[in-house]
PDB file of C-alpha atoms in Angstrom:
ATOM      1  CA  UNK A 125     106.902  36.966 -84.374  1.00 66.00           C
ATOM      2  CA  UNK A 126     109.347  34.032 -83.554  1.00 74.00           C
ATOM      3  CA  UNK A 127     111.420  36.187 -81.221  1.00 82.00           C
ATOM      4  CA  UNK A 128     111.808  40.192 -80.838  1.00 84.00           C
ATOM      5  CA  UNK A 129     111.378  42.031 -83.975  1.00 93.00           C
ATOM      6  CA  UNK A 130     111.974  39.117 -85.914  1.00 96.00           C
ATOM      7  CA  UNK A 131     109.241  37.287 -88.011  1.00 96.00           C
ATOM      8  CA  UNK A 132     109.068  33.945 -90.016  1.00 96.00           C
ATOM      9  CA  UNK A 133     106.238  33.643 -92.699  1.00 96.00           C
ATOM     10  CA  UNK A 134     105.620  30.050 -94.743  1.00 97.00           C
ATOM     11  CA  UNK A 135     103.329  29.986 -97.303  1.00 97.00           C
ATOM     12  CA  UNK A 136     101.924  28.210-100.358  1.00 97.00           C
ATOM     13  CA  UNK A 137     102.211  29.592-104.013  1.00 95.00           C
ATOM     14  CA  UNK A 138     100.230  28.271-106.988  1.00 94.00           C
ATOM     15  CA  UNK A 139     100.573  30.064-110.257  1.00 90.00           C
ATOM     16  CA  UNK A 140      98.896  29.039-113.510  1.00 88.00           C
ATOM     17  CA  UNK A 141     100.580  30.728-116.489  1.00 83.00           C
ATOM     18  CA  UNK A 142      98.683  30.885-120.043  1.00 78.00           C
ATOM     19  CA  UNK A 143     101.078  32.208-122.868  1.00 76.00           C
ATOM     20  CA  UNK A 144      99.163  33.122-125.776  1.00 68.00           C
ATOM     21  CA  UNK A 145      99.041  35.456-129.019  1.00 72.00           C
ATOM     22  CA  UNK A 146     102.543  35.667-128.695  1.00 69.00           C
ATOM     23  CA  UNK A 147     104.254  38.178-131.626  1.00 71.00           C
ATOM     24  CA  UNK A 148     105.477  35.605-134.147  1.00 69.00           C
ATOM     25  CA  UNK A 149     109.336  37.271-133.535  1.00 66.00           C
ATOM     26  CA  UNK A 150     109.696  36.533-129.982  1.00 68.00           C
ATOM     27  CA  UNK A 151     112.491  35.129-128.404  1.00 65.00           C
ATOM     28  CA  UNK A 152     112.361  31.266-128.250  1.00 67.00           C
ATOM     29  CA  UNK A 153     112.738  31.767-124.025  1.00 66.00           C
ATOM     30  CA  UNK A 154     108.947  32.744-124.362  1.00 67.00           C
ATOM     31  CA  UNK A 155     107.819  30.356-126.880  1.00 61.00           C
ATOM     32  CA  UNK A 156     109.068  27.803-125.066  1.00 64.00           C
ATOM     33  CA  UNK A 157     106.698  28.153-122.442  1.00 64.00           C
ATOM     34  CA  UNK A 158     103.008  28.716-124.606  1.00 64.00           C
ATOM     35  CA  UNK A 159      99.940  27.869-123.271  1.00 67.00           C
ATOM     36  CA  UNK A 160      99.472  26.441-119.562  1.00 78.00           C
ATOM     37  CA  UNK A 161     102.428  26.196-117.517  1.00 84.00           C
ATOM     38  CA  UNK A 162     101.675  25.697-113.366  1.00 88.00           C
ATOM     39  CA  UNK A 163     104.363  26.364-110.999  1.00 92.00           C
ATOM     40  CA  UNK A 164     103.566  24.860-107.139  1.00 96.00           C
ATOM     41  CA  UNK A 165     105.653  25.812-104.337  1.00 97.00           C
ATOM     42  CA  UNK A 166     106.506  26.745-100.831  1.00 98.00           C
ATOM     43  CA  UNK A 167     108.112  29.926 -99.290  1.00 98.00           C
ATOM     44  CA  UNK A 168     109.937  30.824 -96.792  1.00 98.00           C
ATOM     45  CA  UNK A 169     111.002  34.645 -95.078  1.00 98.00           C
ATOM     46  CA  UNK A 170     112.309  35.556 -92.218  1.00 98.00           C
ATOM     47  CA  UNK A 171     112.250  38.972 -91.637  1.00 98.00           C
ATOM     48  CA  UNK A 172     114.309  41.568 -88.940  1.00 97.00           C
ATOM     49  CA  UNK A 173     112.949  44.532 -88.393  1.00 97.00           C
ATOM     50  CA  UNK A 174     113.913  47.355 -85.775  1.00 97.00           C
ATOM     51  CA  UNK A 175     112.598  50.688 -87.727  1.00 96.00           C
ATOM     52  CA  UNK A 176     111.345  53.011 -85.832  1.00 95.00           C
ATOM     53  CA  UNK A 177     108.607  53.787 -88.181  1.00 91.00           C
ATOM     54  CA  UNK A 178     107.238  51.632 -91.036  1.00 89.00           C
ATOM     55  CA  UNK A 179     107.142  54.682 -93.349  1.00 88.00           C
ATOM     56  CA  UNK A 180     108.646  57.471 -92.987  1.00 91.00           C
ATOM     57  CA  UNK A 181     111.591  55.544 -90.963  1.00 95.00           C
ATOM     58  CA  UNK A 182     114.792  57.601 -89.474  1.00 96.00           C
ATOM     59  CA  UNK A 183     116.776  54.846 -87.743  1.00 97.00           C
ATOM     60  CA  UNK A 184     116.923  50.980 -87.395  1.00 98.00           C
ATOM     61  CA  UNK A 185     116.658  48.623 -89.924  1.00 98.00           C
ATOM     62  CA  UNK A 186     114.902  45.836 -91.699  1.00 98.00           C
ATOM     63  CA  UNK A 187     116.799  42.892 -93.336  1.00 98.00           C
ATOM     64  CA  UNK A 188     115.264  39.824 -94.661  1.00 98.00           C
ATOM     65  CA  UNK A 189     115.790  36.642 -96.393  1.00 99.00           C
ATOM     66  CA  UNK A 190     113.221  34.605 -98.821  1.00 99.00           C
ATOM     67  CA  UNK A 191     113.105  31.293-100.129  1.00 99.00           C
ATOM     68  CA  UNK A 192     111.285  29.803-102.392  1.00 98.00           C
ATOM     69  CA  UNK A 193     111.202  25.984-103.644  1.00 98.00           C
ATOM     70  CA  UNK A 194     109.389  25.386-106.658  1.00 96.00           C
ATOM     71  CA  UNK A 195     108.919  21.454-107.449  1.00 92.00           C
ATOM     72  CA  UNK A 196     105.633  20.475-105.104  1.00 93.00           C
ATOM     73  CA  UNK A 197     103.572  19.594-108.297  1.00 87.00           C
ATOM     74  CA  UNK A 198     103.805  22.242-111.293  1.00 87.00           C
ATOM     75  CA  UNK A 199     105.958  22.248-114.265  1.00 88.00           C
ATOM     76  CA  UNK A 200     108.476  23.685-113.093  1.00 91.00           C
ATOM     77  CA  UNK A 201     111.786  23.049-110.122  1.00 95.00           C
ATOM     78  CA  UNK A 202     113.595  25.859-109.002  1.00 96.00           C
ATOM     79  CA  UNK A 203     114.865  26.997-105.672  1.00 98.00           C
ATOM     80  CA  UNK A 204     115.135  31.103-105.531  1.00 98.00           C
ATOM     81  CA  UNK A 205     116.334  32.957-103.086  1.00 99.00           C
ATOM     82  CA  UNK A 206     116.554  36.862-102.415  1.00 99.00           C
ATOM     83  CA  UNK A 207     118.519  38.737 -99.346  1.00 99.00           C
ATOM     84  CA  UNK A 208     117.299  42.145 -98.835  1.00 99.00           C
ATOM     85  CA  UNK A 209     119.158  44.692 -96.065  1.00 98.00           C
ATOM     86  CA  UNK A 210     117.548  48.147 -95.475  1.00 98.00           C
ATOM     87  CA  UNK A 211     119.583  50.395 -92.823  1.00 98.00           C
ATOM     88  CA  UNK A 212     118.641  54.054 -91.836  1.00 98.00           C
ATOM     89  CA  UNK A 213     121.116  56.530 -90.367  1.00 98.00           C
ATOM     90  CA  UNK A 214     120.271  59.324 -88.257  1.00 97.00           C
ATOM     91  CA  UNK A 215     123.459  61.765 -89.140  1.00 95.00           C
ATOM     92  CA  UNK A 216     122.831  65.979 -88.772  1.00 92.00           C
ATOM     93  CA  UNK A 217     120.205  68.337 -89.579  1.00 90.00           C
ATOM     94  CA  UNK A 218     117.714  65.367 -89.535  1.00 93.00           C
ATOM     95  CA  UNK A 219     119.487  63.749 -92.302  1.00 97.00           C
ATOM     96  CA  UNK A 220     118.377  60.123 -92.971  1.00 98.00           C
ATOM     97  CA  UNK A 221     121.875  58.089 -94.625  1.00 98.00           C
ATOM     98  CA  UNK A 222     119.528  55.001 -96.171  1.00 98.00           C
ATOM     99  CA  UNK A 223     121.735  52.002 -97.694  1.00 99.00           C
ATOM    100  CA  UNK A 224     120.269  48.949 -99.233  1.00 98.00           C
ATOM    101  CA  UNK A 225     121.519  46.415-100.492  1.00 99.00           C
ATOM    102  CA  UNK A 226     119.725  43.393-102.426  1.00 99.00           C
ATOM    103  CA  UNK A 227     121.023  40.055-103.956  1.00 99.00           C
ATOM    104  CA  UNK A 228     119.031  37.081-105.531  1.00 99.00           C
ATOM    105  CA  UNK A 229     119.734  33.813-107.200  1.00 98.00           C
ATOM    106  CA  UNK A 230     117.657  31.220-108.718  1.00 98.00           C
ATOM    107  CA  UNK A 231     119.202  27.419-109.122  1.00 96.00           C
ATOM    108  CA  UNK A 232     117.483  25.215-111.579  1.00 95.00           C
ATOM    109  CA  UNK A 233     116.798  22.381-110.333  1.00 94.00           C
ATOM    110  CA  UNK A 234     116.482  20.072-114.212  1.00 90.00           C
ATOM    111  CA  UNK A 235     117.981  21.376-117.547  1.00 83.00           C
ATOM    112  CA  UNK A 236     115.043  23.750-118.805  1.00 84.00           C
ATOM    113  CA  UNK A 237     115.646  27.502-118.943  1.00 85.00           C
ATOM    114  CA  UNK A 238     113.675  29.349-115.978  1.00 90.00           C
ATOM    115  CA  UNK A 239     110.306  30.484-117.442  1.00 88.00           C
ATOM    116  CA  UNK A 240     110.388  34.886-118.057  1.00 87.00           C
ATOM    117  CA  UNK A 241     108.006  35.284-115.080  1.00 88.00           C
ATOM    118  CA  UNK A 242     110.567  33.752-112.661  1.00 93.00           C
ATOM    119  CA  UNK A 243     113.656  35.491-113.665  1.00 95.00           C
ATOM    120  CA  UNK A 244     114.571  39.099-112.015  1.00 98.00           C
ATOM    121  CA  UNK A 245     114.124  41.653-113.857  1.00 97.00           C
ATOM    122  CA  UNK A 246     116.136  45.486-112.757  1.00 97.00           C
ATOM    123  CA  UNK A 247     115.151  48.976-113.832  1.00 97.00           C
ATOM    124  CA  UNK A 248     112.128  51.137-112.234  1.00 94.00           C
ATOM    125  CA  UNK A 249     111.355  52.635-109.436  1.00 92.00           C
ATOM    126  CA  UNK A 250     112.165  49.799-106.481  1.00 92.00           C
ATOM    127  CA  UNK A 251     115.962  48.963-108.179  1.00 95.00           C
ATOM    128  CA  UNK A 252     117.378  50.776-110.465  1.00 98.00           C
ATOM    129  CA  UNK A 253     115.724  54.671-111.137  1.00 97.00           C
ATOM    130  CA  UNK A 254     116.466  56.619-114.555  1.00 97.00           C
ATOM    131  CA  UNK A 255     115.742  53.127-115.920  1.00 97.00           C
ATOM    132  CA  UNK A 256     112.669  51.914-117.871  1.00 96.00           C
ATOM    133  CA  UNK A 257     110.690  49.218-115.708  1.00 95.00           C
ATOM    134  CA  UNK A 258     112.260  45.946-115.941  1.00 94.00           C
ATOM    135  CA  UNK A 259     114.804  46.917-118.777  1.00 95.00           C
ATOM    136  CA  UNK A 260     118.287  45.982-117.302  1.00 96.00           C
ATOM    137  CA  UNK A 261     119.714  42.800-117.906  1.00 94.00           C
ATOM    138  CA  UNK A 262     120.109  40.054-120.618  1.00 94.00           C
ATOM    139  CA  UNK A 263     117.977  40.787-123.754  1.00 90.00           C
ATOM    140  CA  UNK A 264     117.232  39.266-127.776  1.00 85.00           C
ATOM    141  CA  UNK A 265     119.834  41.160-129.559  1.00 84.00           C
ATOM    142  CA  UNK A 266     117.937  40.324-132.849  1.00 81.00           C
ATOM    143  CA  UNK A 267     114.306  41.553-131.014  1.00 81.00           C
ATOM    144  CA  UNK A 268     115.606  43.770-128.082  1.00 83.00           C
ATOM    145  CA  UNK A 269     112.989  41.840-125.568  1.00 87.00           C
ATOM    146  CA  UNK A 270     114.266  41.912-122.243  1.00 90.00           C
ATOM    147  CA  UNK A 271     114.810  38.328-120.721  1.00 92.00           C
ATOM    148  CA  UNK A 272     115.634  38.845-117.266  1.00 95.00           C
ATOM    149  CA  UNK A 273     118.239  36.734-115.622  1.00 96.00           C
ATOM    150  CA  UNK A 274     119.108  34.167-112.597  1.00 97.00           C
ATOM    151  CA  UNK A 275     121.832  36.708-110.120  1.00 98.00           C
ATOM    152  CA  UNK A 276     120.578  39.930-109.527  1.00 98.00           C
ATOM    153  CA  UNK A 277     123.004  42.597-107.285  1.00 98.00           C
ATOM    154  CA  UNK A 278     121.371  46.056-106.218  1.00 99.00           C
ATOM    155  CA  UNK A 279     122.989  48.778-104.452  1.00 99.00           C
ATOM    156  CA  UNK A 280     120.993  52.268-103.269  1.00 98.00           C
ATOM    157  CA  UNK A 281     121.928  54.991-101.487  1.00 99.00           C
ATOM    158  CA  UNK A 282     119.742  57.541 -99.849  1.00 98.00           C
ATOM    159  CA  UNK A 283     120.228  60.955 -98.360  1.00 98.00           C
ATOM    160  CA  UNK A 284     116.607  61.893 -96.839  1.00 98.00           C
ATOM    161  CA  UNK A 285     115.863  65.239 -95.983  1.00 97.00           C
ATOM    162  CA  UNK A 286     113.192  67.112 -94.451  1.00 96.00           C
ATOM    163  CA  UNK A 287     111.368  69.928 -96.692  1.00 96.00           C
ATOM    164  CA  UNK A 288     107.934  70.700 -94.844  1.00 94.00           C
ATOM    165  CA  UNK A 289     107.873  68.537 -91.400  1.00 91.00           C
ATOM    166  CA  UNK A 290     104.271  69.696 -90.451  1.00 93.00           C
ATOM    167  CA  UNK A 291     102.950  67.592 -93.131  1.00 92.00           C
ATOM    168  CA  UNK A 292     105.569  65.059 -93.716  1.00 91.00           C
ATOM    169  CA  UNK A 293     107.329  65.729 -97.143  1.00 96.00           C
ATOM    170  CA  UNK A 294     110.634  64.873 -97.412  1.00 97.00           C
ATOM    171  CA  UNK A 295     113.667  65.031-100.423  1.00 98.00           C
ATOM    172  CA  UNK A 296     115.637  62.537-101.448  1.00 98.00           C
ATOM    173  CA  UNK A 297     119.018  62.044-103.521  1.00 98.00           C
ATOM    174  CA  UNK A 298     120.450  59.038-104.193  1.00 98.00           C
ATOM    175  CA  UNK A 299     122.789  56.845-106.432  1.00 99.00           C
ATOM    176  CA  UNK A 300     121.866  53.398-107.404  1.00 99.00           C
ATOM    177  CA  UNK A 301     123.525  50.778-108.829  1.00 99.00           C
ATOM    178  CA  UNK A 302     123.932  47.214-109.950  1.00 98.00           C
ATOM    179  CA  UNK A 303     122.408  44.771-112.718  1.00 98.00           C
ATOM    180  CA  UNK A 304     120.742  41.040-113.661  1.00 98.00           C
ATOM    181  CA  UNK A 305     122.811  38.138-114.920  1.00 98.00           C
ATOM    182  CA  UNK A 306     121.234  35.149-117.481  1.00 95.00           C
ATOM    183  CA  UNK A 307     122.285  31.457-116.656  1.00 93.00           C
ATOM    184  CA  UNK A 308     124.957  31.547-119.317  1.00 91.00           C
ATOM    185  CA  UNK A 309     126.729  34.332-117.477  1.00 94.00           C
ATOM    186  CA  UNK A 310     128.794  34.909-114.138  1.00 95.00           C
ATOM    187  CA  UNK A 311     128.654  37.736-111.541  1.00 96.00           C
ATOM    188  CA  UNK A 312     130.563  40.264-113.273  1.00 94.00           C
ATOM    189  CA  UNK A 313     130.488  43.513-111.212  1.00 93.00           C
ATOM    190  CA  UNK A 314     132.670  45.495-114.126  1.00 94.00           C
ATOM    191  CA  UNK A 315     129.204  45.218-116.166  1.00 95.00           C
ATOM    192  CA  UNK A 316     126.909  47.091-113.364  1.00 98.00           C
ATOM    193  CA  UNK A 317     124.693  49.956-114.407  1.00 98.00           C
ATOM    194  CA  UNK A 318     124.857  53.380-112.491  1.00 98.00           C
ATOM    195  CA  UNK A 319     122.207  56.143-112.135  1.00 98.00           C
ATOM    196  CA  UNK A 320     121.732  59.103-110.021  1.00 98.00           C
ATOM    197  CA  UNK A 321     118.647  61.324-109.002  1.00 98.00           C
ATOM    198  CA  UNK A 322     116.295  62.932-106.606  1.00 98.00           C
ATOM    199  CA  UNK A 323     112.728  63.300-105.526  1.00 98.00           C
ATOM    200  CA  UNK A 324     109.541  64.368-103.337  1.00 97.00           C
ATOM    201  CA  UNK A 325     108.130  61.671-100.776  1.00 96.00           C
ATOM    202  CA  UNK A 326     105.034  62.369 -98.916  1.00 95.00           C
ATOM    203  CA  UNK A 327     103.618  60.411 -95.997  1.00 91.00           C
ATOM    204  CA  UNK A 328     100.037  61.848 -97.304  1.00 90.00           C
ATOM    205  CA  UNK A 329      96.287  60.663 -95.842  1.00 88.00           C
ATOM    206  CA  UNK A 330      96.101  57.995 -98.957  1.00 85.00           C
ATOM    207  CA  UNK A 331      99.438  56.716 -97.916  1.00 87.00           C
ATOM    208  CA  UNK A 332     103.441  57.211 -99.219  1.00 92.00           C
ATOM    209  CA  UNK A 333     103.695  59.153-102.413  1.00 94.00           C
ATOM    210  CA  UNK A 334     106.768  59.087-104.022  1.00 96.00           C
ATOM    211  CA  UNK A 335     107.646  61.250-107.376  1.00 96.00           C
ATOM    212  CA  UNK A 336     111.247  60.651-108.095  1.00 97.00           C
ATOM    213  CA  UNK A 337     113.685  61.026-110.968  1.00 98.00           C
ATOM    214  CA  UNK A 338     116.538  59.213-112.380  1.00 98.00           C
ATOM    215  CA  UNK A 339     119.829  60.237-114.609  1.00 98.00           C
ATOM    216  CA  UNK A 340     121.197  57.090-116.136  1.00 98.00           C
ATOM    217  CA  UNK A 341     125.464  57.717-115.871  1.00 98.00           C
ATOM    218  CA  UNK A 342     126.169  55.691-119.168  1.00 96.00           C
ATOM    219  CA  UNK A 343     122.662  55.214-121.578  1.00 95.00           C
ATOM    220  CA  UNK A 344     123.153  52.997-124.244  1.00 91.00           C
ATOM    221  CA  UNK A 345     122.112  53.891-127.830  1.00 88.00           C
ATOM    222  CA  UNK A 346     118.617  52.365-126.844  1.00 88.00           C
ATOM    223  CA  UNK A 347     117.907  53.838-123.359  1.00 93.00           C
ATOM    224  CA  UNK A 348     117.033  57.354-122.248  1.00 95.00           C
ATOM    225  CA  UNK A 349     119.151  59.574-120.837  1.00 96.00           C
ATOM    226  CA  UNK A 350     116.539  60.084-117.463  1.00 97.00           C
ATOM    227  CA  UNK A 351     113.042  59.018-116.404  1.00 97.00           C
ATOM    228  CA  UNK A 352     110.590  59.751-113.887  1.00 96.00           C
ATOM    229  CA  UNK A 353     108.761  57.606-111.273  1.00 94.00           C
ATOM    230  CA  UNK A 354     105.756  58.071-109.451  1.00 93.00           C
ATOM    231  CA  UNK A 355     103.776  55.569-107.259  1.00 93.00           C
ATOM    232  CA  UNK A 356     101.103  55.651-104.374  1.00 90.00           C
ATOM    233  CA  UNK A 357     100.800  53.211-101.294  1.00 77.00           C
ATOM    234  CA  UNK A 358     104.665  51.904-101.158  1.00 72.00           C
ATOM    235  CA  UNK A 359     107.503  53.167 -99.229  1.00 72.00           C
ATOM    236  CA  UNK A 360     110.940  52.026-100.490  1.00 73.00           C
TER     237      UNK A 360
END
């Protein structure tokens, strides 16, 4: 820690990227980047945190910042930064009011496109619930492949409640919201998605278990009306 509760972590990322077999209908974004592309880099996060438990929190909060420079070697030069802000609200009954809030933008630093693996990507369990993984955003209109974007904006909002304290299991409800720009498009908050939902979390022996499920407000013709989420070992 640099100072109370407050942590700064710089590190080195290498990533060597091998594109192959790809269907012969793909979007151009991914041929574009076939066969070896390297992307060399340094990050920095600085990190606040005041929970009063990593888990299974019920007041403080944890708000961080990340940036990441890509242009020390590699293929590719981009600078990406994400802001993350995680609050928890004690309010009655043991009620937990949990707001988050998460925004990210990636600058290109020449005039290619940002390779698929670099771009955000919303939908799934950690953003945007009664959402397929990673299926909100820009897509191929002619293949329907998703190809994640440059701005990202989520918004969730948690009501936690106890169900059976002796062995820490816990209900949620919550609405989420927001979406994932392309490079050709601005911030446009009258285009963000909405969902609503609830779910089980348990603080078990193997770690947080989370089954949850998500109503999507307004599907479009290709998206399901709800889906469910499960995961082991993360908390949200």
């Amino acid at each position: 820690p640099i100072w109370s509760d407050t942590s700064l972590f710089v590190s080195y990322i290498f990533n060597d990227v091998n594109l192959f077999n790809i269907e012969t209908d793909a979007d151009e974004d991914i041929w574009d980047y076939e066969g070896h592309t390297i992307t060399s880099g340094i990050e920095a996060a600085i990190i606040h945190d005041t929970r009063d438990n990593t888990f299974d929190p019920t007041s403080g909060s944890v708000n961080s910042l990340s940036v990441f420079y890509a242009g020390i070697g590699g293929d590719e030069y981009y600078v990406k930064a994400v802001a993350e802000s995680n609050w928890y609200f004690p309010v009655v009954w043991k009620l937990v009011f949990h707001p988050r809030l998460e925004v990210g933008y990636i600058y290109p630093l020449t005039g290619k496109d940002l390779p698929i693996y670099a771009r955000f990507f919303a939908g799934g369990l950690n953003s945007l619930r009664g959402f397929k993984p990673s299926s909100v955003g820009p897509k191929d209109p002619d293949t329907g492949e998703y190809l994640g974007g440059n701005k990202e904006l989520l918004v969730n909002l948690e009501l936690i409640f106890p169900l059976f304290e002796d062995i820490k299991m816990k209900g949620v409800v919550f609405f989420d919201t927001g979406n994932v720009w392309g490079e050709d498009e601005e911030w446009n908050f009258g285009d963000l998605r909405y969902s609503i939902g609830a779910g089980i979390r348990w603080v078990s022996p193997l770690g947080p278990i989370r089954v949850e499920w998500g109503y999507n407000l307004e599907p479009r013709d290709d998206e399901n009306q709800a889906e469910w989420n499960f995961s082991v070992g993360t908390s949200f």
